[in-house]
Tab-separated table of C-alpha atoms in Angstrom:
chain	number	residue	atom	x	y	z
A	1	MET	CA	33.351	6.477	-90.774
A	2	LYS	CA	29.927	7.875	-89.947
A	3	ILE	CA	28.312	5.189	-92.088
A	4	ILE	CA	30.245	2.471	-90.231
A	5	LYS	CA	29.077	3.880	-86.884
A	6	MET	CA	25.472	4.031	-88.065
A	7	VAL	CA	25.611	0.419	-89.275
A	8	ALA	CA	27.175	-0.672	-85.989
A	9	CYS	CA	24.513	1.118	-83.938
A	10	LEU	CA	21.768	-0.355	-86.092
A	11	SER	CA	23.222	-3.844	-85.684
A	12	ILE	CA	23.372	-3.447	-81.908
A	13	ALA	CA	19.774	-2.200	-81.813
A	14	ILE	CA	18.544	-5.111	-83.933
A	15	TYR	CA	20.510	-7.606	-81.837
A	16	SER	CA	19.237	-6.098	-78.578
A	17	ASN	CA	15.650	-6.162	-79.755
A	18	GLY	CA	15.995	-9.771	-80.913
A	19	TRP	CA	17.659	-10.743	-77.625
A	20	ALA	CA	14.817	-9.102	-75.677
A	21	GLN	CA	12.200	-10.950	-77.721
A	22	GLN	CA	13.976	-14.270	-77.171
A	23	ASN	CA	14.119	-13.672	-73.418
A	24	LEU	CA	10.392	-13.186	-73.076
A	25	GLN	CA	8.944	-16.074	-71.089
A	26	GLN	CA	7.016	-18.164	-73.624
A	27	LEU	CA	4.015	-19.800	-71.953
A	28	GLN	CA	1.723	-22.585	-73.033
A	29	LEU	CA	-1.905	-22.196	-71.949
A	30	SER	CA	-1.553	-24.924	-69.313
A	31	GLU	CA	1.478	-23.145	-67.845
A	32	ALA	CA	-0.333	-19.802	-67.767
A	33	LEU	CA	-3.303	-21.379	-65.967
A	34	SER	CA	-1.040	-23.064	-63.430
A	35	ILE	CA	0.830	-19.833	-62.647
A	36	ALA	CA	-2.384	-17.810	-62.363
A	37	LEU	CA	-4.030	-20.298	-60.001
A	38	ARG	CA	-0.881	-20.282	-57.887
A	39	ASN	CA	-0.118	-16.549	-57.844
A	40	ASN	CA	-3.341	-14.588	-58.265
A	41	SER	CA	-4.332	-12.680	-55.132
A	42	SER	CA	-8.034	-13.454	-55.547
A	43	ILE	CA	-7.223	-17.163	-55.112
A	44	LYS	CA	-5.184	-16.459	-52.002
A	45	SER	CA	-8.018	-14.344	-50.595
A	46	ALA	CA	-10.518	-17.172	-51.143
A	47	GLU	CA	-8.147	-19.638	-49.458
A	48	TYR	CA	-7.831	-17.326	-46.446
A	49	ASP	CA	-11.627	-17.182	-46.291
A	50	ILE	CA	-11.718	-20.983	-45.973
A	51	THR	CA	-9.180	-20.828	-43.148
A	52	THR	CA	-11.248	-18.125	-41.436
A	53	ASN	CA	-14.414	-20.241	-41.487
A	54	ARG	CA	-12.549	-23.318	-40.274
A	55	GLU	CA	-11.338	-21.362	-37.272
A	56	LEU	CA	-14.802	-19.920	-36.671
A	57	LYS	CA	-16.299	-23.428	-36.611
A	58	LYS	CA	-14.224	-24.108	-33.507
A	59	THR	CA	-16.252	-21.446	-31.688
A	60	ALA	CA	-19.332	-23.713	-31.835
A	61	SER	CA	-18.322	-25.210	-28.474
A	62	ASP	CA	-18.127	-21.801	-26.792
A	63	ILE	CA	-19.806	-22.104	-23.370
A	64	GLY	CA	-19.201	-18.547	-22.309
A	65	LYS	CA	-17.154	-17.275	-19.387
A	66	THR	CA	-17.045	-18.955	-15.994
A	67	SER	CA	-18.118	-16.700	-13.119
A	68	ILE	CA	-16.140	-16.672	-9.880
A	69	ALA	CA	-17.658	-14.503	-7.158
A	70	GLY	CA	-16.643	-13.822	-3.581
A	71	THR	CA	-18.691	-12.547	-0.649
A	72	PHE	CA	-16.955	-11.206	2.459
A	73	GLY	CA	-18.191	-9.798	5.761
A	74	GLN	CA	-21.229	-10.181	7.992
A	75	TYR	CA	-23.519	-12.321	5.842
A	76	ASN	CA	-24.172	-14.897	8.605
A	77	SER	CA	-23.580	-13.200	12.013
A	78	TYR	CA	-21.842	-10.305	13.642
A	79	VAL	CA	-18.522	-11.877	12.676
A	80	ARG	CA	-16.870	-9.735	10.030
A	81	SER	CA	-14.419	-12.312	8.678
A	82	ASP	CA	-16.792	-14.777	6.981
A	83	ASN	CA	-16.243	-15.425	3.266
A	84	ASN	CA	-18.040	-17.200	0.444
A	85	ILE	CA	-16.550	-18.288	-2.882
A	86	THR	CA	-19.015	-19.264	-5.632
A	87	ILE	CA	-18.101	-20.666	-9.055
A	88	SER	CA	-20.916	-20.731	-11.619
A	89	GLN	CA	-21.267	-21.577	-15.298
A	90	SER	CA	-24.167	-20.974	-17.655
A	91	ILE	CA	-24.321	-22.839	-20.990
A	92	PRO	CA	-26.755	-22.831	-23.899
A	93	PHE	CA	-29.012	-25.828	-24.340
A	94	PRO	CA	-26.791	-28.689	-25.663
A	95	THR	CA	-28.547	-28.857	-29.053
A	96	VAL	CA	-27.308	-25.315	-29.745
A	97	PHE	CA	-23.728	-26.644	-29.882
A	98	THR	CA	-24.637	-29.272	-32.474
A	99	ALA	CA	-26.637	-26.817	-34.582
A	100	THR	CA	-23.874	-24.193	-34.470
A	101	ALA	CA	-21.248	-26.761	-35.476
A	102	LYS	CA	-23.346	-27.785	-38.490
A	103	LEU	CA	-23.757	-24.127	-39.443
A	104	GLY	CA	-19.992	-23.711	-39.254
A	105	ALA	CA	-19.482	-26.745	-41.496
A	106	ALA	CA	-21.962	-25.319	-44.018
A	107	ARG	CA	-20.075	-22.024	-44.056
A	108	ILE	CA	-16.774	-23.838	-44.610
A	109	ARG	CA	-18.311	-25.641	-47.576
A	110	SER	CA	-19.635	-22.320	-48.855
A	111	SER	CA	-16.163	-20.763	-48.741
A	112	GLU	CA	-14.696	-23.837	-50.487
A	113	LEU	CA	-17.254	-23.469	-53.266
A	114	LEU	CA	-16.445	-19.765	-53.476
A	115	LEU	CA	-12.811	-20.729	-54.060
A	116	GLY	CA	-14.042	-22.880	-56.947
A	117	VAL	CA	-15.989	-19.904	-58.301
A	118	THR	CA	-12.860	-17.751	-58.136
A	119	GLN	CA	-10.734	-20.422	-59.825
A	120	ASN	CA	-13.298	-20.883	-62.592
A	121	GLU	CA	-13.544	-17.126	-63.192
A	122	LEU	CA	-9.759	-16.746	-63.247
A	123	SER	CA	-9.333	-19.694	-65.628
A	124	PHE	CA	-11.925	-18.162	-67.940
A	125	GLN	CA	-10.129	-14.811	-67.998
A	126	VAL	CA	-6.720	-16.414	-68.605
A	127	LYS	CA	-8.011	-18.618	-71.439
A	128	SER	CA	-9.936	-15.749	-73.002
A	129	SER	CA	-6.906	-13.428	-72.865
A	130	PHE	CA	-4.580	-16.170	-74.128
A	131	TYR	CA	-6.735	-16.901	-77.175
A	132	GLN	CA	-7.336	-13.206	-77.828
A	133	LEU	CA	-3.578	-12.706	-77.825
A	134	ALA	CA	-3.142	-15.678	-80.168
A	135	TYR	CA	-5.720	-14.126	-82.503
A	136	LEU	CA	-3.971	-10.745	-82.475
A	137	LYS	CA	-0.596	-12.332	-83.170
A	138	THR	CA	-2.053	-14.324	-86.063
A	139	LEU	CA	-3.655	-11.148	-87.365
A	140	ASP	CA	-0.280	-9.440	-87.015
A	141	LYS	CA	1.311	-12.044	-89.299
A	142	TRP	CA	-1.417	-11.474	-91.883
A	143	LEU	CA	-1.035	-7.704	-91.684
A	144	LEU	CA	2.723	-8.042	-92.129
A	145	HIS	CA	2.076	-10.143	-95.223
A	146	LEU	CA	-0.321	-7.482	-96.491
A	147	ASP	CA	2.239	-4.811	-95.713
A	148	SER	CA	4.763	-6.539	-97.969
A	149	ILE	CA	2.139	-6.811	-100.734
A	150	TYR	CA	1.097	-3.157	-100.484
A	151	THR	CA	4.720	-2.045	-100.231
A	152	ALA	CA	5.432	-3.885	-103.474
A	153	PHE	CA	2.284	-2.329	-104.955
A	154	GLN	CA	3.460	1.121	-103.856
A	155	ARG	CA	6.934	0.517	-105.296
A	156	ALA	CA	5.529	-0.721	-108.610
A	157	ALA	CA	3.115	2.205	-108.863
A	158	SER	CA	5.937	4.665	-108.179
A	159	LEU	CA	8.075	3.120	-110.914
A	160	ARG	CA	5.182	3.099	-113.359
A	161	TYR	CA	4.527	6.751	-112.560
A	162	GLN	CA	8.216	7.559	-112.886
A	163	TYR	CA	8.289	6.079	-116.367
A	164	GLU	CA	4.942	7.724	-117.176
A	165	GLU	CA	3.180	4.389	-117.565
A	166	THR	CA	0.416	5.448	-115.161
A	167	ASN	CA	-1.050	8.550	-113.602
A	168	LEU	CA	-0.635	10.188	-110.209
A	169	LEU	CA	-3.901	8.675	-108.973
A	170	GLU	CA	-2.525	5.120	-109.009
A	171	LYS	CA	0.656	6.198	-107.217
A	172	THR	CA	-1.308	8.121	-104.565
A	173	THR	CA	-3.773	5.265	-104.086
A	174	ALA	CA	-0.941	2.772	-103.580
A	175	GLU	CA	0.765	5.041	-101.044
A	176	THR	CA	-2.509	5.593	-99.167
A	177	GLN	CA	-3.251	1.873	-98.956
A	178	ALA	CA	0.277	1.128	-97.747
A	179	VAL	CA	-0.030	3.758	-95.009
A	180	GLN	CA	-3.426	2.372	-93.981
A	181	ILE	CA	-2.015	-1.141	-93.549
A	182	ARG	CA	0.864	0.207	-91.460
A	183	THR	CA	-1.646	2.057	-89.294
A	184	LEU	CA	-3.565	-1.181	-88.752
A	185	LEU	CA	-0.293	-2.874	-87.839
A	186	ARG	CA	0.477	-0.245	-85.213
A	187	GLN	CA	-3.033	-0.505	-83.771
A	188	ASN	CA	-2.782	-4.283	-83.655
A	189	ASP	CA	0.636	-4.077	-81.979
A	190	ALA	CA	-0.900	-1.811	-79.338
A	191	ASP	CA	-3.686	-4.354	-78.765
A	192	ILE	CA	-1.082	-7.108	-78.403
A	193	LYS	CA	0.702	-5.116	-75.684
A	194	ILE	CA	-2.632	-4.515	-73.919
A	195	PHE	CA	-3.433	-8.223	-73.731
A	196	GLN	CA	0.138	-9.108	-72.770
A	197	THR	CA	-0.253	-6.714	-69.849
A	198	ARG	CA	-3.656	-8.171	-68.998
A	199	LEU	CA	-2.247	-11.699	-68.990
A	200	LYS	CA	0.682	-10.558	-66.871
A	201	THR	CA	-1.757	-9.026	-64.371
A	202	LEU	CA	-3.851	-12.200	-64.200
A	203	LEU	CA	-0.719	-14.243	-63.550
A	204	ASN	CA	0.398	-11.706	-60.926
A	205	THR	CA	3.982	-11.728	-62.137
A	206	ASP	CA	6.583	-9.061	-62.861
A	207	GLU	CA	8.294	-11.163	-65.525
A	208	GLN	CA	7.980	-10.211	-69.173
A	209	LEU	CA	5.976	-12.924	-70.861
A	210	ASP	CA	4.392	-13.935	-74.107
A	211	ILE	CA	2.356	-16.884	-75.335
A	212	ALA	CA	3.826	-19.872	-77.125
A	213	PHE	CA	1.772	-20.949	-80.124
A	214	ASP	CA	2.335	-21.965	-83.726
A	215	SER	CA	-0.929	-20.811	-85.242
A	216	LEU	CA	-4.443	-19.954	-84.156
A	217	SER	CA	-6.559	-23.103	-84.212
A	218	ALA	CA	-10.116	-24.026	-83.291
A	219	ARG	CA	-10.597	-25.148	-79.673
A	220	GLU	CA	-12.480	-28.425	-79.454
A	221	ILE	CA	-15.415	-29.118	-77.138
A	222	SER	CA	-18.174	-31.680	-76.778
A	223	LEU	CA	-21.440	-29.791	-76.719
A	224	PRO	CA	-23.071	-30.057	-73.282
A	225	ASP	CA	-26.737	-29.974	-72.325
A	226	THR	CA	-28.326	-28.095	-69.442
A	227	SER	CA	-27.637	-31.014	-67.075
A	228	SER	CA	-23.965	-30.001	-67.268
A	229	LEU	CA	-24.828	-26.957	-65.162
A	230	ILE	CA	-24.614	-29.203	-62.114
A	231	ASN	CA	-20.859	-28.563	-62.301
A	232	ASN	CA	-21.172	-24.783	-62.474
A	233	PRO	CA	-19.266	-23.483	-59.410
A	234	LEU	CA	-21.335	-20.329	-59.008
A	235	LEU	CA	-24.624	-22.225	-59.223
A	236	ASN	CA	-23.322	-24.713	-56.646
A	237	TRP	CA	-22.397	-21.798	-54.397
A	238	PHE	CA	-25.927	-20.381	-54.646
A	239	ARG	CA	-27.284	-23.842	-53.793
A	240	GLN	CA	-25.023	-23.971	-50.757
A	241	GLN	CA	-26.424	-20.648	-49.536
A	242	ILE	CA	-29.759	-22.443	-49.119
A	243	MET	CA	-28.028	-24.964	-46.863
A	244	VAL	CA	-26.358	-22.181	-44.865
A	245	ALA	CA	-29.719	-20.450	-44.364
A	246	GLU	CA	-31.329	-23.726	-43.261
A	247	LYS	CA	-28.602	-24.292	-40.674
A	248	GLN	CA	-28.914	-20.693	-39.472
A	249	LYS	CA	-32.648	-21.182	-38.989
A	250	ILE	CA	-32.042	-24.322	-36.903
A	251	VAL	CA	-29.548	-22.439	-34.734
A	252	GLU	CA	-32.034	-19.632	-34.076
A	253	LYS	CA	-34.784	-22.128	-33.192
A	254	ASN	CA	-32.528	-23.900	-30.713
A	255	ARG	CA	-31.736	-20.611	-29.034
A	256	LEU	CA	-35.381	-20.470	-27.942
A	257	LEU	CA	-34.589	-23.339	-25.572
A	258	PRO	CA	-33.578	-22.523	-21.977
A	259	ASP	CA	-29.976	-22.085	-20.935
A	260	LEU	CA	-28.626	-24.408	-18.244
A	261	SER	CA	-26.543	-23.343	-15.269
A	262	ALA	CA	-24.548	-25.033	-12.518
A	263	SER	CA	-22.700	-23.616	-9.528
A	264	TYR	CA	-20.491	-24.670	-6.668
A	265	PHE	CA	-19.838	-22.734	-3.469
A	266	THR	CA	-17.549	-22.988	-0.460
A	267	GLN	CA	-17.916	-20.685	2.545
A	268	THR	CA	-17.187	-20.104	6.213
A	269	LEU	CA	-19.827	-19.781	8.929
A	270	ILE	CA	-17.752	-18.699	11.917
A	271	ASP	CA	-19.308	-19.343	15.346
A	272	THR	CA	-21.994	-21.559	13.822
A	273	GLN	CA	-22.686	-24.802	15.708
A	274	LEU	CA	-20.871	-27.644	13.978
A	275	LYS	CA	-23.159	-30.422	15.168
A	276	ALA	CA	-26.573	-30.532	16.733
A	277	GLY	CA	-26.330	-30.805	20.497
A	278	SER	CA	-22.642	-29.898	20.441
A	279	SER	CA	-21.040	-26.810	21.825
A	280	ASP	CA	-18.316	-26.905	19.172
A	281	LEU	CA	-18.406	-23.829	16.957
A	282	ALA	CA	-17.065	-23.428	13.448
A	283	GLY	CA	-13.903	-21.457	12.999
A	284	SER	CA	-12.291	-19.761	10.029
A	285	SER	CA	-10.787	-23.074	8.870
A	286	ASP	CA	-14.128	-24.856	8.737
A	287	ARG	CA	-15.775	-24.607	5.339
A	288	PHE	CA	-19.272	-25.455	4.208
A	289	GLN	CA	-19.890	-26.321	0.549
A	290	GLY	CA	-22.632	-27.228	-1.874
A	291	PHE	CA	-23.806	-26.878	-5.448
A	292	GLY	CA	-26.726	-25.505	-7.389
A	293	VAL	CA	-28.359	-26.114	-10.786
A	294	GLY	CA	-30.831	-24.030	-12.710
A	295	ILE	CA	-32.339	-23.144	-16.038
A	296	SER	CA	-32.830	-19.764	-17.665
A	297	ILE	CA	-36.211	-19.644	-19.356
A	298	PRO	CA	-36.728	-16.915	-21.980
A	299	LEU	CA	-39.877	-15.180	-20.788
A	300	TRP	CA	-39.632	-12.457	-23.429
A	301	ILE	CA	-39.183	-14.549	-26.596
A	302	LYS	CA	-40.372	-12.037	-29.172
A	303	PRO	CA	-36.843	-10.892	-30.177
A	304	GLN	CA	-35.636	-14.467	-30.678
A	305	VAL	CA	-38.814	-15.420	-32.558
A	306	ALA	CA	-38.088	-12.476	-34.858
A	307	LYS	CA	-34.618	-13.932	-35.499
A	308	VAL	CA	-36.204	-17.269	-36.437
A	309	LYS	CA	-38.585	-15.542	-38.845
A	310	ALA	CA	-35.709	-13.549	-40.325
A	311	ALA	CA	-33.801	-16.797	-40.896
A	312	GLU	CA	-36.884	-18.289	-42.601
A	313	SER	CA	-37.141	-15.227	-44.829
A	314	GLN	CA	-33.444	-15.468	-45.717
A	315	LEU	CA	-33.916	-19.130	-46.599
A	316	LYS	CA	-36.754	-18.282	-48.991
A	317	ALA	CA	-34.683	-15.464	-50.497
A	318	ASN	CA	-31.771	-17.841	-51.110
A	319	GLU	CA	-34.089	-20.435	-52.670
A	320	SER	CA	-35.551	-17.785	-54.956
A	321	MET	CA	-32.090	-16.531	-55.945
A	322	TYR	CA	-30.946	-20.060	-56.741
A	323	ALA	CA	-34.000	-20.666	-58.946
A	324	TYR	CA	-33.345	-17.377	-60.749
A	325	GLN	CA	-29.660	-18.114	-61.278
A	326	GLU	CA	-30.388	-21.645	-62.487
A	327	LYS	CA	-32.841	-20.321	-65.072
A	328	ASN	CA	-30.412	-17.581	-66.047
A	329	PHE	CA	-27.544	-20.028	-66.539
A	330	GLN	CA	-29.746	-22.367	-68.589
A	331	GLY	CA	-30.677	-19.507	-70.895
A	332	ARG	CA	-27.084	-18.315	-71.132
A	333	LEU	CA	-25.843	-21.811	-71.963
A	334	ASN	CA	-28.416	-22.147	-74.753
A	335	GLU	CA	-27.319	-18.772	-76.161
A	336	LEU	CA	-23.665	-19.800	-76.096
A	337	ILE	CA	-24.435	-23.092	-77.832
A	338	GLN	CA	-26.266	-21.187	-80.572
A	339	ASP	CA	-23.267	-18.850	-80.930
A	340	TYR	CA	-20.955	-21.855	-81.102
A	341	GLN	CA	-23.015	-23.501	-83.844
A	342	LYS	CA	-23.236	-20.227	-85.766
A	343	TYR	CA	-19.480	-19.672	-85.733
A	344	ARG	CA	-18.754	-23.333	-86.486
A	345	GLU	CA	-20.912	-23.172	-89.617
A	346	SER	CA	-19.199	-19.941	-90.659
A	347	LEU	CA	-15.785	-21.548	-90.182
A	348	SER	CA	-16.800	-24.460	-92.385
A	349	TYR	CA	-17.865	-22.012	-95.090
A	350	TYR	CA	-14.569	-20.126	-94.858
A	351	LEU	CA	-12.426	-23.269	-94.934
A	352	GLU	CA	-14.315	-25.006	-97.730
A	353	ALA	CA	-14.890	-22.086	-100.097
A	354	SER	CA	-13.991	-18.532	-99.125
A	355	LEU	CA	-10.358	-18.979	-98.067
A	356	PRO	CA	-9.273	-21.076	-101.078
A	357	ASN	CA	-11.034	-18.659	-103.444
A	358	ALA	CA	-9.504	-15.632	-101.728
A	359	GLU	CA	-6.024	-17.156	-101.908
A	360	LEU	CA	-6.498	-17.927	-105.596
A	361	LEU	CA	-7.816	-14.418	-106.228
A	362	LEU	CA	-4.838	-12.862	-104.455
A	363	ASN	CA	-2.227	-14.892	-106.335
A	364	GLN	CA	-3.806	-14.456	-109.762
A	365	SER	CA	-4.417	-10.727	-109.332
A	366	GLN	CA	-0.796	-10.195	-108.281
A	367	ARG	CA	0.488	-11.955	-111.381
A	368	ALA	CA	-2.023	-10.184	-113.619
A	369	TYR	CA	-1.112	-6.757	-112.232
A	370	GLU	CA	2.608	-7.409	-112.548
A	371	SER	CA	2.154	-8.532	-116.165
A	372	GLY	CA	-0.069	-5.564	-116.958
A	373	GLU	CA	-3.167	-7.674	-117.677
A	374	ILE	CA	-5.233	-5.697	-115.146
A	375	GLY	CA	-5.069	-2.141	-113.884
A	376	TYR	CA	-4.582	-0.945	-110.347
A	377	VAL	CA	-8.335	-0.563	-109.755
A	378	GLU	CA	-9.001	-4.250	-110.427
A	379	TYR	CA	-5.891	-5.244	-108.476
A	380	LEU	CA	-6.866	-3.097	-105.506
A	381	GLN	CA	-10.379	-4.550	-105.509
A	382	SER	CA	-8.935	-8.069	-105.493
A	383	LEU	CA	-6.629	-7.185	-102.594
A	384	ARG	CA	-9.517	-5.756	-100.595
A	385	THR	CA	-11.690	-8.815	-101.235
A	386	ALA	CA	-8.911	-11.208	-100.197
A	387	THR	CA	-8.194	-9.083	-97.130
A	388	GLU	CA	-11.841	-8.998	-96.056
A	389	VAL	CA	-12.129	-12.766	-96.403
A	390	ARG	CA	-8.950	-13.487	-94.450
A	391	THR	CA	-9.625	-11.008	-91.653
A	392	GLY	CA	-13.245	-12.183	-91.515
A	393	TYR	CA	-12.068	-15.760	-91.124
A	394	LEU	CA	-9.661	-14.851	-88.317
A	395	ALA	CA	-12.350	-12.817	-86.516
A	396	THR	CA	-14.820	-15.713	-86.848
A	397	LEU	CA	-12.227	-18.185	-85.569
A	398	ASN	CA	-11.581	-15.932	-82.578
A	399	ASN	CA	-15.310	-15.589	-81.885
A	400	TYR	CA	-15.666	-19.369	-82.155
A	401	ASN	CA	-12.877	-19.952	-79.636
A	402	GLN	CA	-14.284	-17.334	-77.269
A	403	SER	CA	-17.705	-19.027	-77.422
A	404	VAL	CA	-16.086	-22.374	-76.559
A	405	ILE	CA	-14.238	-20.790	-73.631
A	406	SER	CA	-17.493	-19.221	-72.412
A	407	ILE	CA	-19.232	-22.610	-72.590
A	408	GLU	CA	-16.375	-24.165	-70.604
A	409	TYR	CA	-16.755	-21.394	-68.039
A	410	ILE	CA	-20.481	-21.850	-67.594
A	411	ILE	CA	-20.242	-25.646	-67.175
A	412	GLY	CA	-17.276	-25.306	-64.810
A	413	GLN	CA	-14.722	-26.920	-67.123
A	414	GLN	CA	-11.376	-25.371	-66.212
């Protein structure tokens, strides 16, 4: 009865685990990218920044507050009930409006480019994590295969020791190697969970997910040249900062121009003669009106001149930063291309020679060990050689794919 219960519990556990694995959301790379670009908070933040700058551009037509002033009392005669209402408005020189609007447009473009930078960075992280996870899962399959080989080796060594066909050293060595492979499996499983969590974070989702892939393959790319950097979002953003600084400088220069003002007044002049030669006097219902215009000339221009010079300095700083970043990206792209070529050549070597030889070595050594043609030392050496070749190939393939993804990132290919 106890055995039946144990079997039943084990069956339920296996079924539950299998059901949980099947219910993981399996994502293709394109699906993962789409979800990340839709859900990630950094994208939403960049989009809000665009909205902010679009609203701020509307402030370019700000003319300031209109002044309404009243004067009451004896400003014209002994009469205490006179009143004067004056409405006045001061505005910057008209070219300031145009310059400020262009500055606002430049800032909108800057925030749009920053959104592109954020999207490119997020796409890079998603692709890198996706391919790293694909590598770890492929490595997991290989380690499971090795585990079955070393388990069989351990079982065979135990039987040989049991029937006194070998010594304790072979049995202990087989057990040690089997334990080592299982340790590597556990470590690799932990790494898989880490990158699953990382991918989940990038996609900003609470759903349990995994990647959908058949096998780890080489990502294709047409090698670019340095002219491809024209599409780099971050470099374009640095270029746009030059434009923003230029527009800021124009705004500050225009603010050196005088402000314009206009006013209108209406007032009473009680007991004032209405017409020359007439005895009719103005009453409280008689109003006198007029208007005024003026300009406000900045006599003390040193502070505003300092703002112009500061804008010029910022422009030069932005130009220098762009030149530095352009040179830096050119150098980085050349490095990545060299890495790509290095890993591509290594992959060719693995595929043409090392992998077939390692597979042959593994198969022949297994048969030879099982038939007693070779001892455990030779068999173990063959296993280690085949393992090193296979794991080296997978690591090189992963490095190759990561170099391709980095090249795509630097040329702005999402």
